[in-house]
CSV table of C-alpha atoms and ligand atoms in Angstrom, one decimal:
chain,number,residue,atom,x,y,z
A,459,UNK,CA,135.3,-27.3,105.5
A,460,UNK,CA,138.4,-28.1,104.4
A,461,UNK,CA,140.6,-30.5,105.6
A,462,UNK,CA,143.0,-28.6,107.9
A,463,UNK,CA,139.0,-26.3,109.1
A,464,UNK,CA,137.2,-29.7,109.8
A,465,UNK,CA,140.7,-30.6,112.1
A,466,UNK,CA,140.0,-27.6,113.4
A,467,UNK,CA,136.5,-28.4,114.4
A,468,UNK,CA,137.5,-32.0,115.8
A,469,UNK,CA,139.5,-30.5,118.2
A,470,UNK,CA,137.4,-27.9,119.2
A,471,UNK,CA,135.0,-30.5,120.5
A,472,UNK,CA,137.4,-33.4,121.5
A,473,UNK,CA,137.4,-35.0,118.9
A,474,UNK,CA,140.7,-37.1,117.7
A,475,UNK,CA,142.8,-36.0,115.3
A,476,UNK,CA,141.2,-38.8,112.4
A,477,UNK,CA,138.3,-38.6,113.4
A,478,UNK,CA,138.2,-34.8,110.8
A,479,UNK,CA,139.4,-37.5,107.3
A,480,UNK,CA,136.0,-38.8,108.9
A,481,UNK,CA,133.6,-35.7,108.7
A,482,UNK,CA,135.1,-35.6,105.8
A,483,UNK,CA,134.0,-38.7,104.3
A,484,UNK,CA,130.2,-38.6,105.4
A,485,UNK,CA,130.2,-34.9,103.8
A,486,UNK,CA,131.7,-35.1,100.7
A,487,UNK,CA,131.6,-38.6,99.9
A,488,UNK,CA,128.3,-40.3,102.1
A,489,UNK,CA,127.0,-37.4,101.7
A,490,UNK,CA,124.6,-37.3,104.5
A,491,UNK,CA,122.9,-34.4,105.6
A,492,UNK,CA,123.2,-34.7,108.9
A,493,UNK,CA,125.0,-34.7,112.2
A,494,UNK,CA,123.4,-37.8,114.2
A,495,UNK,CA,123.9,-39.4,110.3
A,496,UNK,CA,127.6,-40.2,111.0
A,497,UNK,CA,127.5,-42.9,113.1
A,498,UNK,CA,131.6,-43.7,113.0
A,499,UNK,CA,131.8,-40.4,115.6
A,500,UNK,CA,130.4,-40.9,118.9
A,501,UNK,CA,127.1,-40.3,120.2
A,502,UNK,CA,128.7,-37.2,122.4
A,503,UNK,CA,131.3,-36.3,119.5
A,504,UNK,CA,127.8,-36.2,117.8
A,505,UNK,CA,126.0,-33.7,120.4
A,506,UNK,CA,129.3,-31.9,121.0
A,507,UNK,CA,129.4,-30.8,117.3
A,508,UNK,CA,125.5,-30.3,117.1
A,509,UNK,CA,125.1,-27.9,119.3
A,510,UNK,CA,127.7,-25.8,117.4
A,511,UNK,CA,127.7,-26.9,113.9
A,512,UNK,CA,125.4,-28.0,111.4
A,513,UNK,CA,125.6,-30.2,107.4
A,514,UNK,CA,124.8,-26.4,106.5
A,515,UNK,CA,123.1,-28.7,102.7
A,516,UNK,CA,119.9,-26.4,101.7
A,517,UNK,CA,117.7,-27.3,99.2
A,518,UNK,CA,117.3,-24.6,96.4
A,519,UNK,CA,113.6,-22.4,97.3
A,520,UNK,CA,112.1,-22.6,93.3
A,521,UNK,CA,113.7,-23.2,89.8
A,522,UNK,CA,113.1,-23.1,86.3
A,523,UNK,CA,112.5,-25.7,83.1
A,524,UNK,CA,114.1,-25.2,79.4
A,525,UNK,CA,112.7,-27.3,76.8
A,526,UNK,CA,116.5,-27.7,76.3
A,527,UNK,CA,116.5,-29.6,79.4
A,528,UNK,CA,118.8,-26.7,81.8
A,529,UNK,CA,117.3,-25.9,84.6
A,530,UNK,CA,118.0,-22.9,86.4
A,531,UNK,CA,117.9,-22.8,90.8
A,532,UNK,CA,117.3,-20.5,92.8
A,533,UNK,CA,118.9,-20.1,96.3
A,534,UNK,CA,118.0,-18.1,99.1
A,535,UNK,CA,121.6,-15.7,98.8
A,536,UNK,CA,122.9,-13.8,100.9
A,537,UNK,CA,121.5,-9.7,102.2
A,538,UNK,CA,117.6,-11.0,101.2
A,539,UNK,CA,118.8,-12.0,97.7
A,540,UNK,CA,117.5,-14.6,95.8
A,541,UNK,CA,121.3,-17.2,93.6
A,542,UNK,CA,121.0,-18.4,91.0
A,543,UNK,CA,123.0,-21.3,89.7
A,544,UNK,CA,122.3,-23.4,85.8
A,545,UNK,CA,122.1,-27.0,85.2
A,546,UNK,CA,122.7,-27.7,81.5
A,547,UNK,CA,122.5,-31.2,79.9
A,548,UNK,CA,124.8,-31.5,77.0
A,549,UNK,CA,125.0,-34.6,75.2
A,550,UNK,CA,127.0,-36.8,77.5
A,551,UNK,CA,127.9,-33.1,79.6
A,552,UNK,CA,126.2,-32.4,82.2
A,553,UNK,CA,127.2,-28.5,84.2
A,554,UNK,CA,126.5,-27.0,86.2
A,555,UNK,CA,127.0,-22.8,86.2
A,556,UNK,CA,128.1,-21.7,90.2
A,557,UNK,CA,127.7,-18.7,92.0
A,558,UNK,CA,130.0,-16.6,94.3
A,559,UNK,CA,128.5,-13.8,94.9
A,560,UNK,CA,124.6,-12.4,96.1
A,561,UNK,CA,125.1,-9.3,92.9
A,562,UNK,CA,128.4,-7.9,91.9
A,563,UNK,CA,130.1,-5.0,92.1
A,564,UNK,CA,132.0,-4.5,89.3
A,565,UNK,CA,128.7,-3.3,87.3
A,566,UNK,CA,129.3,-4.4,84.4
A,567,UNK,CA,126.9,-2.5,81.6
A,568,UNK,CA,125.3,-5.7,80.1
A,569,UNK,CA,124.6,-8.0,83.1
A,570,UNK,CA,121.6,-7.8,85.3
A,571,UNK,CA,123.6,-9.2,87.9
A,572,UNK,CA,125.9,-6.4,87.8
A,573,UNK,CA,122.6,-3.9,87.9
A,574,UNK,CA,121.3,-6.0,90.9
A,575,UNK,CA,124.1,-3.7,92.9
A,576,UNK,CA,126.6,-6.3,95.6
A,577,UNK,CA,124.7,-7.6,98.9
A,578,UNK,CA,127.0,-9.9,99.5
A,579,UNK,CA,129.6,-12.8,99.4
A,580,UNK,CA,128.4,-16.7,99.6
A,581,UNK,CA,130.1,-18.5,101.8
A,582,UNK,CA,132.3,-21.8,100.7
A,583,UNK,CA,129.5,-23.2,102.4
A,584,UNK,CA,127.2,-22.2,100.0
A,585,UNK,CA,128.7,-22.5,96.6
A,586,UNK,CA,129.4,-26.0,97.8
A,587,UNK,CA,125.4,-26.6,98.2
A,588,UNK,CA,124.7,-26.0,95.6
A,589,UNK,CA,126.9,-28.6,94.3
A,590,UNK,CA,125.3,-31.5,96.7
A,591,UNK,CA,121.7,-30.3,96.8
A,592,UNK,CA,120.6,-30.5,93.3
A,593,UNK,CA,118.6,-33.2,91.5
A,594,UNK,CA,121.2,-33.9,89.0
A,595,UNK,CA,123.7,-33.4,91.8
A,596,UNK,CA,125.9,-37.1,91.3
A,597,UNK,CA,126.1,-36.8,87.5
A,598,UNK,CA,127.7,-33.3,87.4
A,599,UNK,CA,130.3,-34.3,85.1
A,600,UNK,CA,131.6,-29.8,84.6
A,601,UNK,CA,131.6,-27.0,87.2
A,602,UNK,CA,132.3,-23.8,85.8
A,603,UNK,CA,131.7,-20.4,88.5
A,604,UNK,CA,130.1,-18.1,85.9
A,605,UNK,CA,126.8,-17.7,88.1
A,606,UNK,CA,126.2,-14.5,89.6
A,607,UNK,CA,129.3,-12.6,91.2
A,608,UNK,CA,132.9,-11.9,90.7
A,609,UNK,CA,134.7,-15.3,91.6
A,610,UNK,CA,138.1,-13.0,92.4
A,611,UNK,CA,136.0,-10.1,94.1
A,612,UNK,CA,135.6,-13.3,96.7
A,613,UNK,CA,138.4,-15.7,96.5
A,614,UNK,CA,138.9,-16.6,100.3
A,615,UNK,CA,135.4,-18.1,99.7
A,616,UNK,CA,135.9,-19.4,96.2
A,617,UNK,CA,139.7,-21.2,96.6
A,618,UNK,CA,138.5,-22.7,99.9
A,619,UNK,CA,135.6,-24.5,97.3
A,620,UNK,CA,137.9,-25.5,94.9
A,621,UNK,CA,139.8,-27.1,97.0
A,622,UNK,CA,136.2,-29.2,98.8
A,623,UNK,CA,135.6,-29.6,94.6
A,624,UNK,CA,139.2,-31.7,93.6
A,625,UNK,CA,140.9,-33.3,96.8
A,626,UNK,CA,141.3,-36.8,97.2
A,627,UNK,CA,139.3,-36.4,100.9
A,628,UNK,CA,136.9,-33.6,99.5
A,629,UNK,CA,134.3,-34.2,96.2
A,630,UNK,CA,137.9,-36.3,94.0
A,631,UNK,CA,137.0,-33.9,91.4
A,632,UNK,CA,139.8,-33.4,88.5
A,633,UNK,CA,141.1,-29.6,87.7
A,634,UNK,CA,140.3,-30.3,84.3
A,635,UNK,CA,136.4,-30.4,84.6
A,636,UNK,CA,136.4,-27.0,86.8
A,637,UNK,CA,136.5,-23.9,85.3
A,638,UNK,CA,136.9,-20.5,86.9
A,639,UNK,CA,135.3,-17.4,84.9
A,640,UNK,CA,137.5,-14.1,86.2
A,641,UNK,CA,137.3,-10.3,84.6
A,642,UNK,CA,140.6,-10.4,85.9
A,643,UNK,CA,141.4,-8.5,89.4
A,644,UNK,CA,145.3,-9.1,88.9
A,645,UNK,CA,146.2,-9.9,91.9
A,646,UNK,CA,143.5,-12.5,93.0
A,647,UNK,CA,144.1,-14.2,89.9
A,648,UNK,CA,147.5,-15.0,89.8
A,649,UNK,CA,146.8,-16.3,93.3
A,650,UNK,CA,144.2,-18.8,91.6
A,651,UNK,CA,146.8,-19.6,88.9
A,652,UNK,CA,149.7,-20.0,91.9
A,653,UNK,CA,147.5,-22.4,93.5
A,654,UNK,CA,145.0,-24.5,91.9
A,655,UNK,CA,145.2,-26.3,88.2
A,656,UNK,CA,141.9,-25.5,87.0
A,657,UNK,CA,140.9,-24.2,83.5
A,658,UNK,CA,140.6,-20.3,83.7
A,659,UNK,CA,138.2,-18.1,81.4
A,660,UNK,CA,138.5,-14.4,80.8
A,661,UNK,CA,135.6,-12.0,80.2
A,662,UNK,CA,137.2,-9.8,77.3
A,663,UNK,CA,134.5,-9.0,75.0
A,664,UNK,CA,136.2,-6.3,73.5
A,665,UNK,CA,139.8,-5.8,72.4
A,666,UNK,CA,139.6,-1.9,72.3
A,667,UNK,CA,140.6,-0.9,75.7
A,668,UNK,CA,137.9,2.6,75.6
A,669,UNK,CA,134.9,0.6,74.4
A,670,UNK,CA,136.0,-2.6,76.6
A,671,UNK,CA,135.8,0.2,79.8
A,672,UNK,CA,132.5,1.6,78.7
A,673,UNK,CA,131.0,-2.3,78.6
A,674,UNK,CA,133.4,-3.2,82.1
A,675,UNK,CA,134.3,-0.2,84.5
A,676,UNK,CA,137.5,-3.4,85.7
A,677,UNK,CA,139.5,-2.3,82.5
A,678,UNK,CA,140.2,1.0,84.3
A,679,UNK,CA,141.1,-0.9,87.3
A,680,UNK,CA,143.0,-3.8,86.2
A,681,UNK,CA,143.5,-3.3,81.8
A,682,UNK,CA,143.1,-6.2,80.0
A,683,UNK,CA,146.9,-5.6,78.0
A,684,UNK,CA,147.8,-6.0,81.5
A,685,UNK,CA,145.5,-9.5,82.4
A,686,UNK,CA,147.3,-11.1,79.3
A,687,UNK,CA,150.7,-10.4,80.1
A,688,UNK,CA,150.3,-12.3,84.1
A,689,UNK,CA,148.2,-15.0,81.8
A,690,UNK,CA,151.5,-15.3,79.1
A,691,UNK,CA,153.3,-16.8,81.9
A,692,UNK,CA,151.4,-19.7,82.5
A,693,UNK,CA,151.5,-22.6,80.4
A,694,UNK,CA,148.6,-23.5,78.7
A,695,UNK,CA,149.4,-26.0,76.1
A,696,UNK,CA,148.2,-28.8,78.1
A,697,UNK,CA,146.7,-29.9,81.3
A,698,UNK,CA,144.8,-26.6,81.6
A,699,UNK,CA,142.7,-24.5,78.8
A,700,UNK,CA,142.2,-20.8,79.1
A,701,UNK,CA,139.3,-19.8,77.3
A,702,UNK,CA,138.6,-16.6,76.4
A,703,UNK,CA,135.4,-14.8,76.6
A,704,UNK,CA,133.3,-12.6,74.0
A,705,UNK,CA,130.0,-11.3,73.7
A,706,UNK,CA,129.1,-10.5,70.6
A,707,UNK,CA,126.5,-7.1,70.4
A,708,UNK,CA,125.4,-6.6,66.8
A,709,UNK,CA,127.2,-3.1,65.5
A,710,UNK,CA,129.1,-2.8,69.0
A,711,UNK,CA,132.1,-5.5,68.6
A,712,UNK,CA,131.3,-7.8,65.8
A,713,UNK,CA,132.8,-6.4,63.1
A,714,UNK,CA,136.0,-8.2,61.2
A,715,UNK,CA,138.3,-5.7,62.4
A,716,UNK,CA,138.0,-5.9,66.0
A,717,UNK,CA,138.7,-10.7,65.5
A,718,UNK,CA,141.9,-8.6,63.0
A,719,UNK,CA,142.5,-6.4,66.9
A,720,UNK,CA,141.4,-9.6,69.0
A,721,UNK,CA,144.1,-11.7,67.2
A,722,UNK,CA,147.2,-8.9,67.5
A,723,UNK,CA,145.9,-9.2,71.0
A,724,UNK,CA,146.0,-12.3,71.6
A,725,UNK,CA,149.3,-12.9,69.9
A,726,UNK,CA,151.4,-16.2,71.4
A,727,UNK,CA,149.1,-16.8,73.9
A,728,UNK,CA,147.6,-20.8,73.7
A,729,UNK,CA,144.0,-19.5,73.8
A,730,UNK,CA,140.5,-20.6,72.6
A,731,UNK,CA,137.8,-17.8,72.3
A,732,UNK,CA,134.1,-18.9,72.3
A,733,UNK,CA,131.5,-16.1,71.2
A,734,UNK,CA,128.9,-15.6,72.6
A,735,UNK,CA,125.5,-14.5,72.0
A,736,UNK,CA,123.9,-11.7,73.5
A,737,UNK,CA,121.0,-12.5,75.3
A,738,UNK,CA,119.1,-9.1,75.2
A,739,UNK,CA,118.1,-6.9,78.7
A,740,UNK,CA,115.3,-5.4,79.6
A,741,UNK,CA,116.3,-1.2,78.7
A,742,UNK,CA,119.2,-2.0,77.8
A,743,UNK,CA,120.7,-0.3,74.0
A,744,UNK,CA,122.6,-3.2,73.3
A,745,UNK,CA,121.7,-5.8,70.4
A,746,UNK,CA,121.9,-9.1,70.1
A,747,UNK,CA,125.0,-9.9,66.5
A,748,UNK,CA,123.6,-11.9,63.7
A,749,UNK,CA,124.0,-15.1,63.0
A,750,UNK,CA,125.6,-14.7,59.8
A,751,UNK,CA,127.9,-11.7,61.2
A,752,UNK,CA,129.3,-14.1,64.5
A,753,UNK,CA,129.7,-17.0,61.7
A,754,UNK,CA,131.8,-14.3,59.0
A,755,UNK,CA,133.5,-12.6,62.6
A,756,UNK,CA,134.5,-16.8,64.2
A,757,UNK,CA,135.5,-18.2,60.6
A,758,UNK,CA,138.2,-14.7,60.2
A,759,UNK,CA,139.4,-15.5,64.0
A,760,UNK,CA,140.3,-19.2,62.8
A,761,UNK,CA,141.7,-18.0,59.7
A,762,UNK,CA,144.4,-15.0,61.9
A,763,UNK,CA,145.4,-18.8,64.1
A,764,UNK,CA,142.6,-18.5,66.8
A,765,UNK,CA,140.9,-21.0,67.7
A,766,UNK,CA,137.4,-19.9,67.9
A,767,UNK,CA,133.4,-21.3,68.6
A,768,UNK,CA,130.3,-19.6,68.5
A,769,UNK,CA,129.1,-21.0,72.6
A,770,UNK,CA,125.6,-22.6,72.3
A,771,UNK,CA,122.8,-20.5,73.4
A,772,UNK,CA,120.2,-22.7,76.4
A,773,UNK,CA,117.8,-22.3,78.3
A,774,UNK,CA,116.4,-19.2,76.4
A,775,UNK,CA,113.0,-19.7,77.4
A,776,UNK,CA,114.2,-19.4,81.1
A,777,UNK,CA,115.3,-16.1,81.5
A,778,UNK,CA,119.5,-17.4,80.9
A,779,UNK,CA,121.1,-14.2,80.7
A,780,UNK,CA,123.0,-14.3,83.9
A,781,UNK,CA,120.6,-13.1,86.9
A,782,UNK,CA,118.1,-12.3,85.2
A,783,UNK,CA,115.9,-14.6,87.2
A,784,UNK,CA,117.2,-14.5,90.1
A,785,UNK,CA,116.9,-10.7,89.7
A,786,UNK,CA,113.0,-11.1,88.4
A,787,UNK,CA,112.4,-13.1,91.6
A,788,UNK,CA,113.8,-10.8,93.7
A,789,UNK,CA,111.9,-7.7,92.3
A,790,UNK,CA,108.8,-9.7,92.8
A,791,UNK,CA,109.3,-9.8,96.9
A,792,UNK,CA,111.2,-6.3,96.3
A,793,UNK,CA,107.8,-5.4,95.3
A,794,UNK,CA,105.7,-7.5,97.3
A,795,UNK,CA,107.1,-6.2,101.0
A,796,UNK,CA,106.8,-2.9,99.3
A,797,UNK,CA,103.3,-3.7,98.9
A,798,UNK,CA,102.5,-5.2,102.3
B,482,SF4,S1,129.5,-9.9,84.1
B,482,SF4,FE1,130.3,-11.3,85.6
B,482,SF4,S2,131.5,-9.4,86.8
B,482,SF4,FE2,130.1,-8.6,85.4
B,482,SF4,S3,128.8,-7.7,87.1
B,482,SF4,FE3,128.0,-9.6,85.7
B,482,SF4,S4,129.3,-11.3,87.6
B,482,SF4,FE4,129.4,-9.0,87.5
């Protein structure tokens, strides 16, 4: 809960106004896991709180560890579906990739989460719990909203989560250490841009509208050109960063002509492009781009004045692509329940 929500809770439980700050301190600074531990709240007050509320912290139900140190954590999600959070250590950085929905309704062709369909929005508590409940919680340096789900499709939970993460009464993170990735639902993206200072990542994946629509149906509702035109109205030159995500598929969007088109599309936009190696998914004709092609693509973009880097693949041995582990687990559980 945000401080404002905690004020309402405190008032509803007959606690003094300052109790909301005390509760926030217990939850987000001292990180207690029970109301009983909030010892500067009167015993009667704690009893009234505990009658209607709980801290809401729950541990991951399973984990998969990669040889490269990446850890994928599974949590109970919504609609009986599991969700994932992925811990990615990298030299002096420790990033957590969090989920915002169980499944997703955006239906991107290349995504295992999209294939699972939509099973429900995570609550703010579900999102914050991913950050607070993993063993590496205290050593995290970065948070990216790039896990399962489309954050702009669950803004009512994502915005309070960002407030809790960045407020001084909350986890007091700098917004510069948080990135929210979206396919670009325009109205919600505008709200995110206007009400937070977090970094923004946009899933582009193709500069050609027809091809993008065939990969990401959202292109039909929110064309990339409109998303980019919204972004042109914001300053990404110093405090806030704009990244464009581009998954590379062999023989599909990895020809150098696409680099040319992409650079034309991004003209005048302060941004950088992340080229992402595709993790093959079952029953898909989409192929991974080879190393040499990706390098040539990156170099062409750099020559054209666009900063581009190839993102290192992590955790390939633990089904690293978004939604793969949860998809596998959900399938096993469904198969098991059908068998019984
Ligand atoms: S890529 Fe993102 S928006 Fe598209 S289906 Fe997967 S989770 Fe949803």
